[in-house]
Short mmCIF file of C-alpha atoms in Angstrom, two decimals:
data_model
loop_
_atom_site.label_atom_id
_atom_site.label_comp_id
_atom_site.label_asym_id
_atom_site.label_seq_id
_atom_site.Cartn_x
_atom_site.Cartn_y
_atom_site.Cartn_z
CA UNK U 1 19.84 6.24 -6.52
CA UNK U 2 19.28 9.35 -4.54
CA UNK U 3 15.87 10.79 -3.46
CA UNK U 4 16.91 14.16 -4.84
CA UNK U 5 17.44 12.03 -8.38
CA UNK U 6 13.62 10.27 -8.05
CA UNK U 7 12.61 13.62 -7.45
CA UNK U 8 13.94 15.74 -9.62
CA UNK U 9 12.56 13.14 -12.74
CA UNK U 10 9.04 13.63 -11.11
CA UNK U 11 9.47 17.83 -11.37
CA UNK U 12 11.12 17.58 -15.02
CA UNK U 13 7.63 15.97 -15.78
CA UNK U 14 5.52 18.42 -13.94
CA UNK U 15 4.46 15.87 -11.15
CA UNK U 16 4.57 15.14 -7.84
CA UNK U 17 5.72 11.32 -7.30
CA UNK U 18 6.34 9.18 -4.12
CA UNK U 19 8.07 5.97 -4.55
CA UNK U 20 9.37 2.70 -3.09
CA UNK U 21 10.91 0.31 -4.72
CA UNK U 22 12.10 -3.19 -3.02
CA UNK U 23 14.33 -6.30 -3.26
CA UNK U 24 12.57 -9.27 -3.27
CA UNK U 25 14.86 -11.83 -2.09
CA UNK U 26 18.54 -11.56 -1.66
CA UNK U 27 20.63 -8.92 1.19
CA UNK U 28 17.73 -6.49 1.72
CA UNK U 29 17.68 -3.23 -0.45
CA UNK U 30 15.20 -0.39 -1.39
CA UNK U 31 15.21 3.19 -2.75
CA UNK U 32 12.45 5.61 -1.83
CA UNK U 33 11.07 9.34 -2.42
CA UNK U 34 8.27 10.20 0.07
CA UNK U 35 7.61 6.51 0.24
CA UNK U 36 5.35 6.64 3.63
CA UNK U 37 2.70 9.79 2.30
CA UNK U 38 -0.46 8.54 2.00
CA UNK U 39 -2.18 8.80 -1.31
CA UNK U 40 -5.26 7.96 -2.56
CA UNK U 41 -4.44 5.46 -4.29
CA UNK U 42 -7.91 5.32 -7.25
CA UNK U 43 -7.94 2.03 -8.54
CA UNK U 44 -4.65 0.58 -7.15
CA UNK U 45 -7.16 -0.73 -4.14
CA UNK U 46 -7.68 -3.33 -6.52
CA UNK U 47 -4.45 -4.84 -5.30
CA UNK U 48 -4.43 -5.08 -1.68
CA UNK U 49 -8.45 -6.71 -2.72
CA UNK U 50 -6.52 -9.07 -4.49
CA UNK U 51 -4.63 -10.09 -1.93
CA UNK U 52 -7.11 -10.62 0.81
CA UNK U 53 -9.20 -12.38 -1.45
CA UNK U 54 -6.62 -14.68 -2.18
CA UNK U 55 -5.84 -15.48 1.44
CA UNK U 56 -9.73 -15.88 1.84
CA UNK U 57 -9.41 -18.67 -0.84
CA UNK U 58 -6.24 -20.52 0.54
CA UNK U 59 -7.60 -20.76 4.06
CA UNK U 60 -11.08 -21.99 2.71
CA UNK U 61 -13.11 -19.21 3.45
CA UNK U 62 -14.20 -18.83 -0.35
CA UNK U 63 -14.55 -20.73 -3.45
CA UNK U 64 -12.51 -19.44 -6.69
CA UNK U 65 -14.98 -21.25 -8.54
CA UNK U 66 -18.19 -20.49 -7.55
CA UNK U 67 -20.36 -18.69 -10.36
CA UNK U 68 -21.10 -15.07 -10.29
CA UNK U 69 -24.29 -13.36 -12.12
CA UNK U 70 -23.23 -9.93 -13.13
CA UNK U 71 -26.61 -8.35 -13.76
CA UNK U 72 -26.33 -5.07 -16.38
CA UNK U 73 -28.50 -3.04 -14.21
CA UNK U 74 -26.47 -3.70 -11.31
CA UNK U 75 -23.16 -3.09 -13.56
CA UNK U 76 -20.43 -0.15 -12.43
CA UNK U 77 -19.64 2.01 -14.91
CA UNK U 78 -16.47 1.59 -16.74
CA UNK U 79 -14.57 1.58 -20.04
CA UNK U 80 -13.24 -2.11 -20.08
CA UNK U 81 -14.33 -5.95 -19.11
CA UNK U 82 -17.75 -6.56 -17.88
CA UNK U 83 -18.28 -2.91 -17.21
CA UNK U 84 -18.31 -1.90 -20.85
CA UNK U 85 -20.84 -4.89 -21.46
CA UNK U 86 -24.55 -4.47 -22.14
CA UNK U 87 -25.73 -8.12 -21.09
CA UNK U 88 -26.04 -10.38 -17.82
CA UNK U 89 -22.30 -11.90 -17.45
CA UNK U 90 -21.70 -15.29 -15.69
CA UNK U 91 -17.90 -16.16 -14.68
CA UNK U 92 -16.40 -17.50 -11.71
CA UNK U 93 -14.86 -15.60 -8.39
CA UNK U 94 -11.52 -16.42 -9.75
CA UNK U 95 -12.01 -14.93 -13.48
CA UNK U 96 -13.58 -11.78 -12.09
CA UNK U 97 -10.24 -10.80 -10.17
CA UNK U 98 -8.09 -11.90 -13.17
CA UNK U 99 -10.57 -9.19 -15.07
CA UNK U 100 -10.47 -6.66 -11.82
CA UNK U 101 -6.45 -6.84 -12.36
CA UNK U 102 -5.97 -7.37 -16.03
CA UNK U 103 -8.33 -4.42 -17.34
CA UNK U 104 -9.16 -3.17 -13.68
CA UNK U 105 -12.80 -3.98 -14.33
CA UNK U 106 -14.68 -2.14 -12.36
CA UNK U 107 -17.93 -3.98 -11.83
CA UNK U 108 -15.71 -7.19 -11.20
CA UNK U 109 -13.74 -5.48 -8.69
CA UNK U 110 -16.97 -4.48 -7.00
CA UNK U 111 -18.64 -7.61 -6.65
CA UNK U 112 -15.55 -8.72 -5.20
CA UNK U 113 -15.39 -6.28 -2.55
CA UNK U 114 -19.14 -7.29 -1.92
CA UNK U 115 -18.19 -11.47 -1.60
CA UNK U 116 -14.77 -10.35 0.93
CA UNK U 117 -16.53 -7.20 2.77
CA UNK U 118 -15.23 -3.75 3.13
CA UNK U 119 -14.68 -4.50 7.18
CA UNK U 120 -13.66 -8.04 6.68
CA UNK U 121 -10.76 -6.66 3.79
CA UNK U 122 -9.34 -3.87 5.86
CA UNK U 123 -9.38 -6.12 9.37
CA UNK U 124 -7.11 -8.40 6.87
CA UNK U 125 -5.02 -5.48 5.63
CA UNK U 126 -4.15 -4.25 9.12
CA UNK U 127 -3.37 -8.27 10.44
CA UNK U 128 -0.53 -7.88 7.69
CA UNK U 129 0.67 -4.73 8.94
CA UNK U 130 -0.78 -2.75 6.16
CA UNK U 131 -1.95 0.04 8.56
CA UNK U 132 -2.09 2.61 6.24
CA UNK U 133 -3.74 0.68 3.69
CA UNK U 134 -7.30 1.39 3.46
CA UNK U 135 -10.14 0.57 1.09
CA UNK U 136 -12.94 2.99 1.30
CA UNK U 137 -15.29 1.55 -1.14
CA UNK U 138 -15.56 0.67 -4.17
CA UNK U 139 -15.02 1.96 -7.77
CA UNK U 140 -19.05 2.54 -8.58
CA UNK U 141 -19.15 4.41 -5.04
CA UNK U 142 -15.85 6.38 -6.36
CA UNK U 143 -17.20 7.50 -9.53
CA UNK U 144 -20.93 8.19 -7.87
CA UNK U 145 -19.07 10.48 -5.45
CA UNK U 146 -16.73 12.25 -8.44
CA UNK U 147 -20.21 13.19 -10.23
CA UNK U 148 -22.13 14.46 -7.25
CA UNK U 149 -19.23 16.50 -6.61
CA UNK U 150 -18.85 17.51 -10.32
CA UNK U 151 -22.32 18.20 -11.05
CA UNK U 152 -21.88 16.16 -14.07
CA UNK U 153 -25.22 13.86 -15.57
CA UNK U 154 -22.81 10.38 -15.67
CA UNK U 155 -19.40 9.03 -14.45
CA UNK U 156 -17.75 9.53 -17.94
CA UNK U 157 -18.75 13.33 -17.76
CA UNK U 158 -17.72 13.70 -14.38
CA UNK U 159 -14.14 12.85 -15.01
CA UNK U 160 -14.13 14.75 -18.33
CA UNK U 161 -14.86 17.52 -15.72
CA UNK U 162 -12.10 16.47 -13.80
CA UNK U 163 -9.58 17.12 -16.53
CA UNK U 164 -11.33 20.67 -17.85
CA UNK U 165 -8.29 22.90 -18.68
CA UNK U 166 -10.28 26.16 -17.93
CA UNK U 167 -10.78 25.86 -14.43
CA UNK U 168 -9.23 23.74 -11.18
CA UNK U 169 -11.96 20.87 -10.71
CA UNK U 170 -11.04 18.90 -7.35
CA UNK U 171 -12.51 15.65 -6.03
CA UNK U 172 -12.53 14.07 -2.28
CA UNK U 173 -11.46 11.22 -4.29
CA UNK U 174 -7.77 12.99 -4.31
CA UNK U 175 -7.83 12.93 -0.37
CA UNK U 176 -6.25 10.19 1.13
CA UNK U 177 -8.62 10.91 3.76
CA UNK U 178 -11.82 10.56 2.11
CA UNK U 179 -10.45 7.93 -0.58
CA UNK U 180 -8.68 4.21 -0.83
CA UNK U 181 -5.32 5.26 0.20
CA UNK U 182 -1.98 3.60 0.84
CA UNK U 183 1.49 4.59 0.46
CA UNK U 184 4.21 3.84 -1.74
CA UNK U 185 6.29 1.20 1.09
CA UNK U 186 2.80 -0.28 1.62
CA UNK U 187 1.84 -0.89 -1.87
CA UNK U 188 5.41 -2.83 -2.38
CA UNK U 189 4.47 -4.50 0.85
CA UNK U 190 1.46 -5.88 -0.68
CA UNK U 191 3.33 -7.07 -3.35
CA UNK U 192 5.88 -9.01 -1.69
CA UNK U 193 3.09 -10.74 0.37
CA UNK U 194 1.48 -11.37 -2.90
CA UNK U 195 5.11 -12.81 -4.21
CA UNK U 196 6.06 -14.79 -0.88
CA UNK U 197 2.97 -17.13 -0.42
CA UNK U 198 2.84 -19.81 -2.29
CA UNK U 199 -1.23 -20.68 -2.55
CA UNK U 200 -2.83 -21.10 -5.88
CA UNK U 201 -4.94 -18.01 -5.15
CA UNK U 202 -1.41 -16.26 -5.02
CA UNK U 203 -0.45 -17.38 -7.95
CA UNK U 204 -3.84 -16.54 -10.03
CA UNK U 205 -3.28 -13.06 -8.85
CA UNK U 206 0.40 -12.89 -9.64
CA UNK U 207 -0.67 -14.60 -12.98
CA UNK U 208 -3.16 -11.77 -13.66
CA UNK U 209 -1.31 -9.22 -13.20
CA UNK U 210 1.35 -10.43 -15.76
CA UNK U 211 -1.52 -9.86 -18.56
CA UNK U 212 -2.20 -5.93 -17.33
CA UNK U 213 -3.63 -4.35 -20.29
CA UNK U 214 -1.79 -1.24 -19.86
CA UNK U 215 2.35 -0.96 -20.53
CA UNK U 216 2.31 2.95 -20.91
CA UNK U 217 3.85 3.63 -17.82
CA UNK U 218 6.46 1.10 -15.51
CA UNK U 219 6.20 -1.90 -18.38
CA UNK U 220 7.35 1.01 -20.83
CA UNK U 221 11.02 1.62 -19.12
CA UNK U 222 11.27 -2.62 -19.43
CA UNK U 223 10.99 -2.91 -23.21
CA UNK U 224 12.52 -6.68 -23.39
CA UNK U 225 10.88 -9.98 -23.82
CA UNK U 226 12.68 -11.25 -21.65
CA UNK U 227 11.84 -9.19 -18.55
CA UNK U 228 8.48 -9.78 -16.30
CA UNK U 229 6.79 -6.84 -15.44
CA UNK U 230 3.20 -7.93 -13.28
CA UNK U 231 1.25 -4.81 -12.43
CA UNK U 232 -1.78 -2.84 -11.68
CA UNK U 233 -1.98 0.77 -12.58
CA UNK U 234 -4.51 3.23 -10.85
CA UNK U 235 -6.20 6.60 -12.44
CA UNK U 236 -8.26 9.35 -11.61
CA UNK U 237 -7.88 12.23 -13.79
CA UNK U 238 -4.47 14.15 -11.78
CA UNK U 239 -3.69 10.52 -10.04
CA UNK U 240 -1.51 8.47 -12.34
CA UNK U 241 -0.12 5.17 -10.36
CA UNK U 242 1.86 1.80 -10.83
CA UNK U 243 2.65 -1.19 -8.55
CA UNK U 244 4.36 -3.84 -10.04
CA UNK U 245 6.81 -6.81 -10.06
CA UNK U 246 9.99 -6.35 -12.34
CA UNK U 247 11.76 -9.74 -12.84
CA UNK U 248 15.19 -9.87 -15.12
CA UNK U 249 16.44 -12.79 -15.95
CA UNK U 250 18.27 -14.82 -13.71
CA UNK U 251 17.94 -12.10 -10.88
CA UNK U 252 15.72 -11.25 -7.92
CA UNK U 253 12.60 -9.78 -8.17
CA UNK U 254 12.29 -6.05 -7.08
CA UNK U 255 8.74 -4.44 -6.25
CA UNK U 256 8.11 -0.76 -7.07
CA UNK U 257 5.54 1.15 -6.39
CA UNK U 258 5.05 5.07 -8.39
CA UNK U 259 2.19 6.77 -7.32
CA UNK U 260 1.90 10.48 -9.00
CA UNK U 261 -0.22 13.69 -8.66
CA UNK U 262 -0.23 16.02 -11.82
CA UNK U 263 0.19 19.52 -12.06
CA UNK U 264 -1.67 19.53 -14.89
CA UNK U 265 -5.10 18.45 -15.49
CA UNK U 266 -5.87 16.62 -19.01
CA UNK U 267 -6.82 12.76 -19.42
CA UNK U 268 -4.10 12.51 -21.87
CA UNK U 269 -0.67 12.89 -20.49
CA UNK U 270 1.71 10.40 -22.06
CA UNK U 271 5.11 12.67 -20.66
CA UNK U 272 3.54 11.37 -17.17
CA UNK U 273 2.51 7.88 -18.01
CA UNK U 274 6.34 7.93 -19.58
CA UNK U 275 7.70 9.46 -16.35
CA UNK U 276 6.27 7.04 -13.74
CA UNK U 277 8.44 4.39 -15.95
CA UNK U 278 12.03 6.72 -15.58
CA UNK U 279 11.14 6.82 -12.17
CA UNK U 280 10.63 3.27 -11.82
CA UNK U 281 13.17 2.18 -13.48
CA UNK U 282 16.19 4.52 -11.81
CA UNK U 283 14.87 3.35 -8.46
CA UNK U 284 15.04 -0.81 -9.52
CA UNK U 285 18.18 -0.50 -11.25
CA UNK U 286 20.50 0.12 -7.53
CA UNK U 287 18.24 -3.08 -6.25
CA UNK U 288 19.31 -5.60 -9.38
CA UNK U 289 21.48 -8.50 -8.26
CA UNK U 290 22.22 -11.74 -9.63
CA UNK U 291 20.80 -15.05 -7.73
CA UNK U 292 23.90 -16.09 -8.18
CA UNK U 293 25.99 -13.17 -7.01
CA UNK U 294 23.53 -13.39 -3.22
CA UNK U 295 25.55 -14.83 -0.19
CA UNK U 296 24.11 -18.05 0.51
CA UNK U 297 23.07 -17.30 3.56
CA UNK U 298 20.53 -14.80 2.44
CA UNK U 299 19.36 -15.92 -0.81
CA UNK U 300 15.88 -17.45 -1.28
#
């Protein structure tokens, strides 16, 4: 799959796209379009955060069963999971990570980031060679910044303000130098690390991604009961992203990241979501390989 084909698919949907796909196992192979360009990743920061959390659990530095009390008055805004509830919630670290990934729970993500520590998280990512992946703040701070920059009365109104079609409204959280950011290639590297590490915590992260509620992007391109898509989305107004591992029966898994910025500001752009799936399918298709067909020396 040529870079030009991936770029044309993006252009037809009215988006700029940064794409990378890589085969996890067998002879090395990948496809790319702008894979090394830093991009603000919105809620996709939760994916590298989950990797760091799992590594710390396996190192004995964190207890995945320890109980967290998420108080209502300290809750980050958000439309899903604990973030949308009224009352105090108690749950384990591993369940917080599960909600952080499966429904992109902002409150759970902020609590896991607090436990891990911002500086420690970024140091761990750098130690894994993820030099372009930076967690700059959590979900509550992102929403606070957007609210301040739009002058909106609350986070929900701030997100609506960014989606207005009457005038162009921007935020620093679109800028990779000021927001949590990564590249399509490094997000695939995060996935490769999660799939290559065998700890129970890494398995828990992979399991949570299999339960992701949002099936309208990459998963929409693989509507088959026997194809497993384990992903995480990221969304903030014009930014619509997903990174996922796609596994066909009997084949090596394929990690794919599609990061996009749309020309239009509307909150609901189903054509863009569908294009993310189409781009992922086009990027992953040439990388498919049966495990039975791999050279013995390369198989894993």
